[in-house]
Short mmCIF file of C-alpha atoms and ligand atoms in Angstrom, two decimals:
data_model
loop_
_atom_site.label_atom_id
_atom_site.label_comp_id
_atom_site.label_asym_id
_atom_site.label_seq_id
_atom_site.Cartn_x
_atom_site.Cartn_y
_atom_site.Cartn_z
CA MET G 1 64.58 -30.65 -45.11
CA PRO G 2 64.44 -34.69 -42.83
CA SER G 3 62.01 -34.75 -40.03
CA VAL G 4 62.14 -33.27 -37.10
CA LEU G 5 61.19 -33.49 -33.40
CA LYS G 6 58.77 -30.27 -33.03
CA CYS G 7 56.95 -28.89 -29.75
CA MET G 8 53.54 -28.68 -30.26
CA ASP G 9 53.53 -25.78 -27.77
CA CYS G 10 56.44 -23.09 -28.26
CA GLY G 11 57.58 -24.56 -31.69
CA GLN G 12 60.81 -25.15 -31.34
CA THR G 13 62.40 -28.04 -32.62
CA TYR G 14 65.46 -30.78 -32.64
CA PRO G 15 66.77 -33.51 -34.58
CA LEU G 16 65.48 -36.52 -34.35
CA ASP G 17 68.36 -38.55 -32.75
CA ARG G 18 68.00 -36.50 -29.59
CA PRO G 19 66.89 -39.02 -26.73
CA ILE G 20 64.29 -36.69 -25.39
CA ILE G 21 60.65 -37.54 -24.79
CA THR G 22 58.60 -33.83 -24.12
CA CYS G 23 60.36 -30.44 -24.87
CA PRO G 24 63.50 -29.06 -23.10
CA ALA G 25 62.93 -25.90 -23.38
CA CYS G 26 59.15 -25.84 -22.01
CA GLY G 27 58.10 -29.16 -21.68
CA GLY G 28 54.98 -29.77 -23.94
CA LEU G 29 54.81 -32.47 -26.06
CA LEU G 30 56.86 -33.47 -29.11
CA ASP G 31 55.55 -34.22 -32.49
CA VAL G 32 57.94 -36.19 -35.66
CA ALA G 33 57.40 -33.39 -38.11
CA HIS G 34 57.65 -34.60 -41.31
CA ASP G 35 58.52 -32.05 -44.74
CA LEU G 36 55.07 -32.81 -46.18
CA ASP G 37 56.47 -31.26 -49.29
CA ALA G 38 59.11 -33.23 -49.93
CA LEU G 39 57.26 -36.20 -49.30
CA ARG G 40 54.43 -35.27 -51.96
CA GLY G 41 56.25 -36.72 -54.10
CA THR G 42 57.77 -39.62 -52.59
CA VAL G 43 54.62 -41.38 -51.53
CA SER G 44 51.89 -42.42 -53.64
CA ARG G 45 48.27 -44.92 -53.11
CA ALA G 46 50.72 -47.36 -55.92
CA LEU G 47 53.64 -47.73 -53.67
CA PHE G 48 51.89 -49.07 -50.96
CA GLU G 49 50.04 -51.55 -52.79
CA GLY G 50 53.33 -53.02 -54.76
CA ARG G 51 54.22 -53.83 -51.13
CA LEU G 52 51.94 -55.90 -50.76
CA ALA G 53 53.76 -58.76 -52.64
CA SER G 54 56.41 -57.76 -51.28
CA TRP G 55 58.65 -60.60 -48.71
CA ASP G 56 60.88 -58.10 -47.73
CA ARG G 57 60.57 -57.66 -44.28
CA LEU G 58 59.80 -54.21 -43.83
CA ASP G 59 57.39 -54.65 -46.60
CA ARG G 60 55.39 -57.39 -45.10
CA SER G 61 54.76 -55.18 -41.53
CA GLY G 62 51.67 -53.09 -41.74
CA VAL G 63 53.35 -50.50 -39.99
CA TRP G 64 56.77 -50.16 -41.66
CA ARG G 65 55.12 -50.88 -45.24
CA TYR G 66 54.17 -47.33 -44.58
CA ARG G 67 57.50 -46.42 -43.49
CA GLU G 68 58.16 -43.24 -45.39
CA LEU G 69 54.51 -41.19 -44.17
CA LEU G 70 56.51 -42.06 -40.06
CA TYR G 71 60.71 -42.28 -40.84
CA PRO G 72 61.59 -41.71 -43.86
CA ASP G 73 65.06 -41.77 -43.12
CA LEU G 74 65.17 -44.74 -41.19
CA PRO G 75 68.00 -46.43 -40.84
CA ARG G 76 66.99 -50.22 -41.91
CA ASP G 77 68.94 -52.61 -39.93
CA LEU G 78 68.25 -51.26 -37.28
CA ALA G 79 63.86 -51.48 -37.29
CA VAL G 80 62.78 -54.63 -34.42
CA THR G 81 59.43 -55.61 -36.82
CA ARG G 82 57.36 -58.82 -35.52
CA GLY G 83 55.51 -58.52 -38.34
CA GLU G 84 52.99 -56.05 -37.08
CA GLY G 85 49.57 -54.74 -38.27
CA ASN G 86 48.29 -56.51 -41.08
CA THR G 87 44.97 -56.93 -39.17
CA THR G 88 41.37 -57.77 -40.25
CA LEU G 89 38.54 -55.03 -40.79
CA TYR G 90 35.81 -57.11 -40.23
CA THR G 91 32.02 -56.04 -41.59
CA ALA G 92 30.27 -56.66 -38.44
CA GLN G 93 26.56 -58.79 -38.95
CA PRO G 94 23.68 -57.69 -39.82
CA ARG G 95 22.99 -58.40 -35.37
CA LEU G 96 25.85 -56.47 -34.35
CA ALA G 97 25.58 -53.89 -36.67
CA ASP G 98 21.88 -53.39 -35.34
CA TYR G 99 22.86 -53.42 -31.53
CA ALA G 100 25.21 -50.55 -32.64
CA GLY G 101 22.65 -48.85 -34.30
CA VAL G 102 23.73 -48.25 -37.69
CA ARG G 103 23.18 -49.85 -41.32
CA GLN G 104 27.16 -50.61 -41.95
CA LEU G 105 29.72 -50.92 -39.30
CA GLN G 106 33.23 -51.85 -40.12
CA LEU G 107 35.52 -53.53 -37.03
CA LYS G 108 39.38 -52.95 -37.24
CA HIS G 109 40.78 -56.04 -34.99
CA GLU G 110 43.77 -54.55 -33.36
CA GLY G 111 43.99 -57.52 -31.39
CA GLU G 112 44.89 -59.24 -33.93
CA ASN G 113 48.68 -57.95 -33.39
CA PRO G 114 51.38 -60.13 -31.96
CA THR G 115 51.15 -59.37 -28.27
CA GLY G 116 47.36 -58.82 -29.10
CA SER G 117 46.35 -55.18 -29.18
CA PHE G 118 47.45 -51.96 -30.84
CA LYS G 119 50.50 -51.41 -29.00
CA ASP G 120 52.36 -53.00 -31.42
CA ARG G 121 52.64 -51.14 -33.96
CA GLY G 122 54.06 -48.10 -31.94
CA MET G 123 56.16 -50.55 -29.99
CA THR G 124 58.42 -51.68 -33.60
CA THR G 125 59.11 -47.68 -33.97
CA GLY G 126 59.41 -47.12 -30.19
CA VAL G 127 61.48 -49.65 -29.67
CA THR G 128 63.57 -48.97 -32.75
CA GLN G 129 63.84 -45.76 -32.36
CA ALA G 130 65.13 -46.67 -28.53
CA ARG G 131 68.22 -48.32 -30.80
CA ILE G 132 68.51 -45.76 -32.84
CA VAL G 133 69.32 -43.28 -29.73
CA GLY G 134 71.33 -46.29 -28.74
CA ALA G 135 69.43 -46.95 -25.16
CA SER G 136 70.02 -50.87 -23.77
CA SER G 137 66.96 -50.14 -21.46
CA VAL G 138 63.32 -49.43 -21.73
CA ILE G 139 60.34 -48.18 -19.44
CA CYS G 140 56.92 -47.88 -19.66
CA ALA G 141 54.22 -47.69 -17.24
CA SER G 142 51.15 -49.68 -18.39
CA THR G 143 47.73 -50.84 -17.62
CA GLY G 144 48.91 -54.09 -19.12
CA ASN G 145 48.75 -54.01 -22.91
CA THR G 146 52.09 -51.58 -23.42
CA SER G 147 54.16 -53.31 -21.19
CA ALA G 148 53.54 -56.71 -22.64
CA SER G 149 54.23 -55.55 -25.88
CA MET G 150 57.43 -53.31 -25.17
CA ALA G 151 58.64 -56.78 -22.92
CA SER G 152 58.05 -58.76 -26.39
CA TYR G 153 59.86 -56.13 -28.67
CA ALA G 154 62.69 -55.28 -26.17
CA ALA G 155 63.30 -59.03 -25.28
CA ILE G 156 63.62 -59.43 -29.46
CA CYS G 157 66.39 -57.63 -29.94
CA ASP G 158 68.10 -58.18 -26.35
CA MET G 159 67.23 -54.96 -24.33
CA GLN G 160 66.35 -55.02 -20.78
CA ALA G 161 62.70 -54.17 -19.90
CA LEU G 162 61.44 -52.57 -17.08
CA VAL G 163 57.58 -52.85 -16.63
CA CYS G 164 55.77 -50.89 -13.94
CA PHE G 165 52.35 -52.01 -13.09
CA PRO G 166 49.51 -49.75 -10.91
CA VAL G 167 48.99 -52.71 -8.39
CA GLY G 168 45.99 -55.11 -8.86
CA TYR G 169 44.68 -53.66 -11.66
CA VAL G 170 46.05 -55.36 -14.59
CA ALA G 171 44.36 -58.12 -16.28
CA LEU G 172 45.61 -61.89 -15.98
CA GLY G 173 46.67 -62.13 -20.01
CA LYS G 174 48.44 -58.90 -19.59
CA VAL G 175 50.63 -59.38 -16.54
CA ALA G 176 51.35 -63.34 -17.61
CA GLN G 177 52.65 -61.80 -20.91
CA SER G 178 55.11 -59.60 -19.38
CA VAL G 179 56.17 -62.03 -17.45
CA ALA G 180 56.49 -64.30 -19.81
CA TYR G 181 58.92 -62.23 -22.43
CA GLY G 182 61.12 -61.91 -19.08
CA ALA G 183 60.68 -58.03 -18.15
CA LEU G 184 61.65 -56.65 -14.85
CA ASN G 185 58.51 -56.37 -13.79
CA ILE G 186 57.67 -53.54 -11.17
CA GLN G 187 54.27 -53.25 -9.42
CA VAL G 188 53.32 -49.84 -8.10
CA GLU G 189 51.04 -49.17 -5.02
CA GLY G 190 49.46 -46.66 -6.45
CA ASP G 191 47.47 -45.90 -9.46
CA PHE G 192 48.23 -45.89 -13.47
CA ASP G 193 48.54 -41.87 -13.09
CA GLU G 194 50.77 -41.82 -10.30
CA THR G 195 52.46 -44.68 -11.66
CA LEU G 196 53.25 -43.14 -15.20
CA ALA G 197 55.09 -40.16 -12.68
CA LEU G 198 57.19 -42.53 -11.33
CA VAL G 199 58.99 -43.55 -14.35
CA GLN G 200 58.78 -40.64 -16.46
CA GLU G 201 60.75 -39.42 -13.33
CA ALA G 202 63.09 -42.23 -13.43
CA ALA G 203 63.74 -41.68 -17.46
CA SER G 204 64.97 -38.25 -16.76
CA GLU G 205 67.20 -39.36 -13.63
CA LEU G 206 68.32 -42.69 -14.72
CA PRO G 207 69.92 -44.59 -17.87
CA VAL G 208 66.53 -45.68 -19.03
CA TYR G 209 64.43 -44.84 -22.69
CA LEU G 210 60.49 -44.36 -21.90
CA LEU G 211 58.36 -46.17 -24.26
CA ASN G 212 54.84 -44.51 -23.08
CA SER G 213 52.58 -42.74 -25.87
CA LEU G 214 53.95 -39.58 -24.37
CA ASN G 215 57.00 -40.90 -26.97
CA PRO G 216 56.26 -39.03 -29.93
CA PHE G 217 57.96 -42.22 -32.28
CA ARG G 218 55.30 -44.92 -30.63
CA LEU G 219 52.25 -42.72 -32.52
CA GLU G 220 54.21 -42.68 -35.94
CA GLY G 221 53.52 -46.06 -35.54
CA GLN G 222 50.03 -45.86 -34.16
CA LYS G 223 48.87 -43.84 -36.95
CA THR G 224 49.32 -46.91 -39.34
CA ILE G 225 46.04 -48.31 -37.88
CA MET G 226 44.19 -45.12 -40.15
CA ILE G 227 46.34 -45.77 -42.78
CA GLU G 228 46.09 -49.02 -42.87
CA MET G 229 43.00 -48.95 -42.49
CA LEU G 230 42.27 -46.93 -45.35
CA HIS G 231 44.15 -48.86 -47.65
CA GLN G 232 42.14 -52.09 -47.48
CA ARG G 233 39.30 -49.44 -47.75
CA GLY G 234 40.84 -48.35 -51.14
CA TRP G 235 40.94 -45.41 -49.99
CA HIS G 236 37.44 -44.97 -49.36
CA VAL G 237 36.83 -42.34 -46.35
CA PRO G 238 33.91 -43.20 -43.27
CA ASP G 239 31.70 -40.94 -42.44
CA TRP G 240 32.85 -42.04 -38.35
CA ILE G 241 36.44 -43.26 -36.55
CA VAL G 242 35.36 -44.43 -33.51
CA VAL G 243 37.96 -45.49 -30.57
CA PRO G 244 38.43 -45.91 -26.92
CA GLY G 245 40.36 -43.44 -25.22
CA GLY G 246 42.38 -43.51 -22.51
CA ASN G 247 46.58 -41.87 -22.47
CA LEU G 248 44.70 -41.10 -25.60
CA GLY G 249 47.87 -41.52 -27.78
CA ASN G 250 45.78 -43.70 -30.13
CA SER G 251 43.51 -40.54 -30.45
CA SER G 252 46.45 -38.65 -31.20
CA ALA G 253 48.28 -40.87 -33.75
CA PHE G 254 44.48 -40.92 -35.48
CA GLY G 255 44.31 -37.48 -36.00
CA LYS G 256 47.56 -36.62 -36.73
CA ALA G 257 47.21 -39.63 -39.34
CA LEU G 258 44.41 -38.50 -41.48
CA HIS G 259 45.62 -34.50 -40.83
CA GLU G 260 48.87 -36.07 -42.96
CA LEU G 261 46.64 -38.46 -45.37
CA HIS G 262 44.33 -35.70 -46.66
CA ALA G 263 47.88 -32.94 -46.80
CA LEU G 264 49.39 -35.26 -49.04
CA GLY G 265 46.34 -36.32 -50.98
CA LEU G 266 46.16 -39.39 -50.01
CA ILE G 267 42.45 -38.90 -49.05
CA ASP G 268 39.74 -36.81 -50.50
CA ARG G 269 38.28 -35.97 -47.12
CA LEU G 270 38.20 -36.55 -43.27
CA PRO G 271 36.21 -38.42 -41.55
CA ARG G 272 35.37 -37.48 -38.36
CA LEU G 273 36.85 -38.70 -34.70
CA ALA G 274 34.68 -40.37 -31.88
CA ILE G 275 36.19 -40.82 -28.83
CA ILE G 276 34.91 -42.76 -26.38
CA GLN G 277 35.93 -43.11 -22.21
CA ALA G 278 34.57 -44.91 -19.38
CA GLU G 279 32.34 -42.73 -16.69
CA GLY G 280 34.18 -43.51 -13.95
CA ALA G 281 37.41 -42.75 -16.30
CA ASN G 282 36.23 -39.56 -18.15
CA PRO G 283 38.63 -36.54 -17.52
CA LEU G 284 38.60 -35.99 -22.01
CA TYR G 285 34.55 -36.04 -22.08
CA ARG G 286 34.05 -33.98 -19.24
CA SER G 287 36.55 -31.11 -20.64
CA TYR G 288 34.99 -31.76 -24.15
CA ALA G 289 31.51 -31.15 -22.75
CA GLU G 290 32.27 -27.88 -20.86
CA ASN G 291 33.86 -26.47 -23.92
CA TRP G 292 37.35 -26.65 -22.80
CA GLN G 293 37.18 -24.48 -19.86
CA THR G 294 39.12 -26.53 -17.23
CA ARG G 295 41.23 -29.42 -18.02
CA HIS G 296 39.69 -32.34 -15.96
CA THR G 297 41.62 -34.89 -14.12
CA VAL G 298 39.88 -37.85 -12.07
CA ARG G 299 40.40 -40.79 -9.44
CA ALA G 300 39.75 -43.36 -11.98
CA GLU G 301 37.80 -46.53 -12.15
CA THR G 302 36.17 -48.78 -14.60
CA ILE G 303 35.67 -52.11 -15.09
CA ALA G 304 38.16 -51.76 -18.42
CA THR G 305 41.20 -51.68 -16.69
CA ALA G 306 42.90 -50.62 -20.06
CA ILE G 307 41.34 -47.46 -19.82
CA ARG G 308 41.61 -46.90 -15.86
CA ILE G 309 43.33 -43.60 -16.32
CA GLY G 310 42.18 -39.65 -14.88
CA SER G 311 45.09 -37.38 -16.37
CA PRO G 312 45.82 -38.73 -20.16
CA ALA G 313 49.38 -37.88 -21.13
CA ASN G 314 48.32 -36.63 -25.19
CA PHE G 315 45.36 -34.78 -23.70
CA ALA G 316 46.32 -31.78 -25.94
CA LYS G 317 47.33 -33.73 -28.95
CA ALA G 318 44.01 -34.89 -28.60
CA ARG G 319 42.19 -31.82 -28.12
CA ARG G 320 44.00 -30.98 -31.32
CA ALA G 321 43.48 -34.13 -33.76
CA LEU G 322 39.42 -33.66 -32.47
CA GLU G 323 39.49 -29.93 -33.62
CA TRP G 324 41.05 -31.01 -36.94
CA THR G 325 38.08 -33.86 -37.85
CA GLY G 326 35.29 -32.22 -36.68
CA GLY G 327 35.37 -34.78 -33.41
CA VAL G 328 32.61 -35.61 -30.92
CA VAL G 329 33.61 -37.00 -26.82
CA THR G 330 31.27 -39.01 -24.98
CA GLU G 331 30.90 -41.87 -21.92
CA VAL G 332 29.67 -45.27 -21.54
CA SER G 333 28.78 -47.26 -18.53
CA ASP G 334 30.42 -50.22 -17.22
CA GLN G 335 27.15 -52.30 -17.59
CA ALA G 336 26.83 -51.01 -21.42
CA ILE G 337 30.48 -51.64 -22.24
CA MET G 338 30.34 -55.21 -21.05
CA ASP G 339 26.82 -55.67 -22.30
CA ALA G 340 28.07 -54.38 -26.31
CA LYS G 341 31.15 -56.51 -25.63
CA ALA G 342 29.00 -59.92 -24.88
CA ARG G 343 27.51 -59.36 -28.72
CA ILE G 344 30.91 -58.28 -30.13
CA ASP G 345 31.80 -61.53 -28.53
CA ALA G 346 29.03 -63.62 -29.28
CA ALA G 347 29.44 -62.63 -32.91
CA GLY G 348 32.49 -64.32 -33.26
CA ILE G 349 34.69 -61.33 -32.98
CA GLY G 350 36.13 -61.06 -29.70
CA CYS G 351 37.99 -58.44 -27.68
CA GLU G 352 38.68 -57.04 -24.38
CA PRO G 353 36.92 -55.05 -22.43
CA ALA G 354 38.04 -51.84 -23.06
CA SER G 355 37.24 -52.38 -27.09
CA ALA G 356 33.90 -52.94 -26.91
CA ALA G 357 33.27 -49.54 -25.02
CA THR G 358 33.63 -48.33 -28.96
CA VAL G 359 30.35 -50.14 -29.85
CA ALA G 360 28.61 -48.94 -26.85
CA GLY G 361 29.65 -45.38 -27.59
CA ILE G 362 27.99 -45.33 -31.37
CA ARG G 363 24.91 -46.89 -29.81
CA ARG G 364 25.15 -43.40 -27.39
CA LEU G 365 25.88 -41.58 -30.25
CA VAL G 366 22.97 -42.45 -32.94
CA ASP G 367 20.92 -42.73 -29.63
CA GLU G 368 21.77 -38.88 -29.09
CA GLY G 369 21.20 -38.02 -33.49
CA VAL G 370 25.29 -37.41 -33.31
CA ILE G 371 26.23 -39.99 -35.68
CA ALA G 372 23.41 -41.09 -38.42
CA PRO G 373 21.79 -44.43 -39.02
CA ASP G 374 22.85 -44.71 -42.73
CA ALA G 375 26.52 -43.39 -41.51
CA ASP G 376 29.47 -45.31 -42.53
CA VAL G 377 31.30 -46.09 -39.08
CA VAL G 378 34.43 -48.18 -38.84
CA ALA G 379 35.33 -48.92 -35.12
CA VAL G 380 38.72 -49.93 -33.51
CA LEU G 381 38.68 -52.86 -31.22
CA THR G 382 42.19 -52.03 -29.56
CA GLY G 383 42.99 -55.92 -27.69
CA HIS G 384 42.08 -59.24 -27.77
CA LEU G 385 39.33 -61.58 -26.05
CA LEU G 386 41.98 -63.42 -24.03
CA LYS G 387 43.67 -60.37 -22.47
CA ASP G 388 41.24 -60.33 -20.06
CA PRO G 389 39.65 -63.49 -19.28
CA ASP G 390 38.37 -63.28 -15.84
CA ALA G 391 35.82 -60.29 -16.78
CA VAL G 392 34.41 -63.22 -19.07
CA LEU G 393 33.65 -65.54 -16.94
CA LYS G 394 32.18 -63.45 -14.10
CA TYR G 395 29.95 -61.30 -16.82
CA HIS G 396 28.98 -64.75 -18.03
CA SER G 397 28.52 -66.25 -14.96
CA GLU G 398 26.76 -63.18 -13.11
CA SER G 399 29.54 -62.55 -10.22
CA LEU G 400 30.60 -59.09 -11.37
CA PRO G 401 29.62 -56.59 -8.43
CA ALA G 402 26.68 -53.67 -9.26
CA LEU G 403 26.50 -55.24 -12.81
CA ALA G 404 23.20 -56.84 -14.76
CA PRO G 405 24.35 -59.28 -17.59
CA ARG G 406 21.71 -59.20 -19.93
CA TYR G 407 23.68 -61.23 -22.22
CA ALA G 408 25.09 -63.98 -19.95
CA ASN G 409 25.39 -67.28 -21.66
CA ARG G 410 25.52 -69.93 -18.58
CA MET G 411 27.43 -72.62 -18.03
CA HIS G 412 25.84 -75.51 -17.97
CA THR G 413 26.69 -78.85 -15.65
CA ILE G 414 25.11 -82.09 -16.11
CA PRO G 415 25.88 -86.08 -15.48
CA PRO G 416 27.26 -88.09 -18.24
CA ALA G 417 23.47 -89.36 -18.99
CA LEU G 418 22.51 -88.69 -22.65
CA ASP G 419 19.12 -87.40 -21.35
CA ALA G 420 20.15 -84.88 -19.91
CA LEU G 421 22.19 -83.66 -22.76
CA ALA G 422 19.15 -84.19 -24.30
CA ALA G 423 17.16 -81.80 -22.24
CA LEU G 424 19.81 -78.54 -22.83
CA LEU G 425 19.27 -79.44 -26.12
CA THR G 426 14.82 -78.22 -26.05
CA ASP G 427 15.59 -76.12 -23.37
CA PRO G 428 18.70 -74.57 -23.72
CA LEU G 429 17.84 -72.03 -19.80
N1 LIG D 1 42.35 -50.13 -25.73
C1 LIG D 1 43.13 -50.89 -25.14
C2 LIG D 1 43.16 -52.40 -25.07
C3 LIG D 1 44.48 -50.23 -24.16
O1 LIG D 1 45.52 -51.26 -23.94
C4 LIG D 1 44.55 -49.13 -24.03
C5 LIG D 1 45.41 -48.26 -23.58
C6 LIG D 1 43.32 -47.98 -24.21
C7 LIG D 1 42.47 -49.08 -25.51
C8 LIG D 1 43.33 -46.67 -24.90
O2 LIG D 1 44.22 -46.21 -25.50
O3 LIG D 1 45.77 -45.04 -24.41
O4 LIG D 1 46.00 -44.47 -26.89
O5 LIG D 1 43.63 -43.56 -25.28
N2 LIG D 1 46.54 -49.12 -22.65
C9 LIG D 1 47.57 -47.93 -21.88
C10 LIG D 1 48.41 -49.39 -21.93
C11 LIG D 1 47.65 -47.34 -21.15
O6 LIG D 1 49.43 -49.30 -21.16
O7 LIG D 1 48.47 -50.56 -22.17
P1 LIG D 1 44.97 -44.86 -25.26
#
């Protein structure tokens, strides 16, 4: 049976080439549903391993290498790829692992993608699907990374990109990217949630194809963060996967990936998912802490602007991912995020603020006895250090309002004299 779009609420199915984002019947979220019985005979660890030695452009991509699990009947010629994925799985130095509170910590660095964030994994599949349905314009609301990625992938295949930002809350590196890649950039006088509502309306009224993570093809690509990480680990499953939660696309994609890999026998057990939100942008945490009695929304505020989201579009799918994996949700303060970021940065790895919520979250969950200190933990770093240089320089110059940096690395200014330099060597403070 071919893969179909399937509504997670009413179960209605639609052919893959219908240009729909949510269920036309009930408005529910759609999944790309695969025939797992048929796939069982097709995919194997050996198939993916063999492709590591290939120069074929789809085999070289850390997304399309796993194409049977994403798009079994992919029209190959339409695939738009920048060789995304293939990101490093770092083993944290003991100092960083100690800070997190665990003996064994690995960091899957999605900031090493072509535009510097995990979004490229979802955009290679999303823009490919835009071509398959014949779109010539694509649109997204973004806190900055989705837009940078969409602008790049659209430009690669000569598509028009319409990018809508919440005015004033997008990190410098990200705005620069989508301006440079030639998108039509629109600042919306509202927050991310209002901007997303606007682009959803636009996508239903105008000839533009929506590429936010509501689009189920985005999530198919983002599944490969899990698939590639497990491949890198010889399919040895960790105890915990830790991810920051904003619009909850990644959390949803990770749940689907793990569920399918387990059903297909590519992994023998499921890891637990830990979703970390910023205290000021914590709707999922609030609902989780109340045992799902209410679906909360908040007016979001956090220094980690990537996850400054108060009404996550993929709420229901993230909840399903937590149920599949026995997962947990927690929240961390901006102070904890920025201090954890300083540790990740000073370990030579580096990431943007939202990504550091993972290490801050692990610290908290170890403290609370949820994660055991001897657990095998993988955290996903979602964006590159250079995405938000402003946050870095303000932290280290101690000029962030309401924050007291614990690991500030202050800049020194000296006259051009050897004794002044020598004094710094003996007394760096
Ligand atoms: N980390 C980074 C660096 C992000 O850019 C985002 C989301 C997240 C984490 C949260 O991921 O939405 O899948 O839960 N950025 C979106 C954007 C919203 O527009 O770039 P999520």
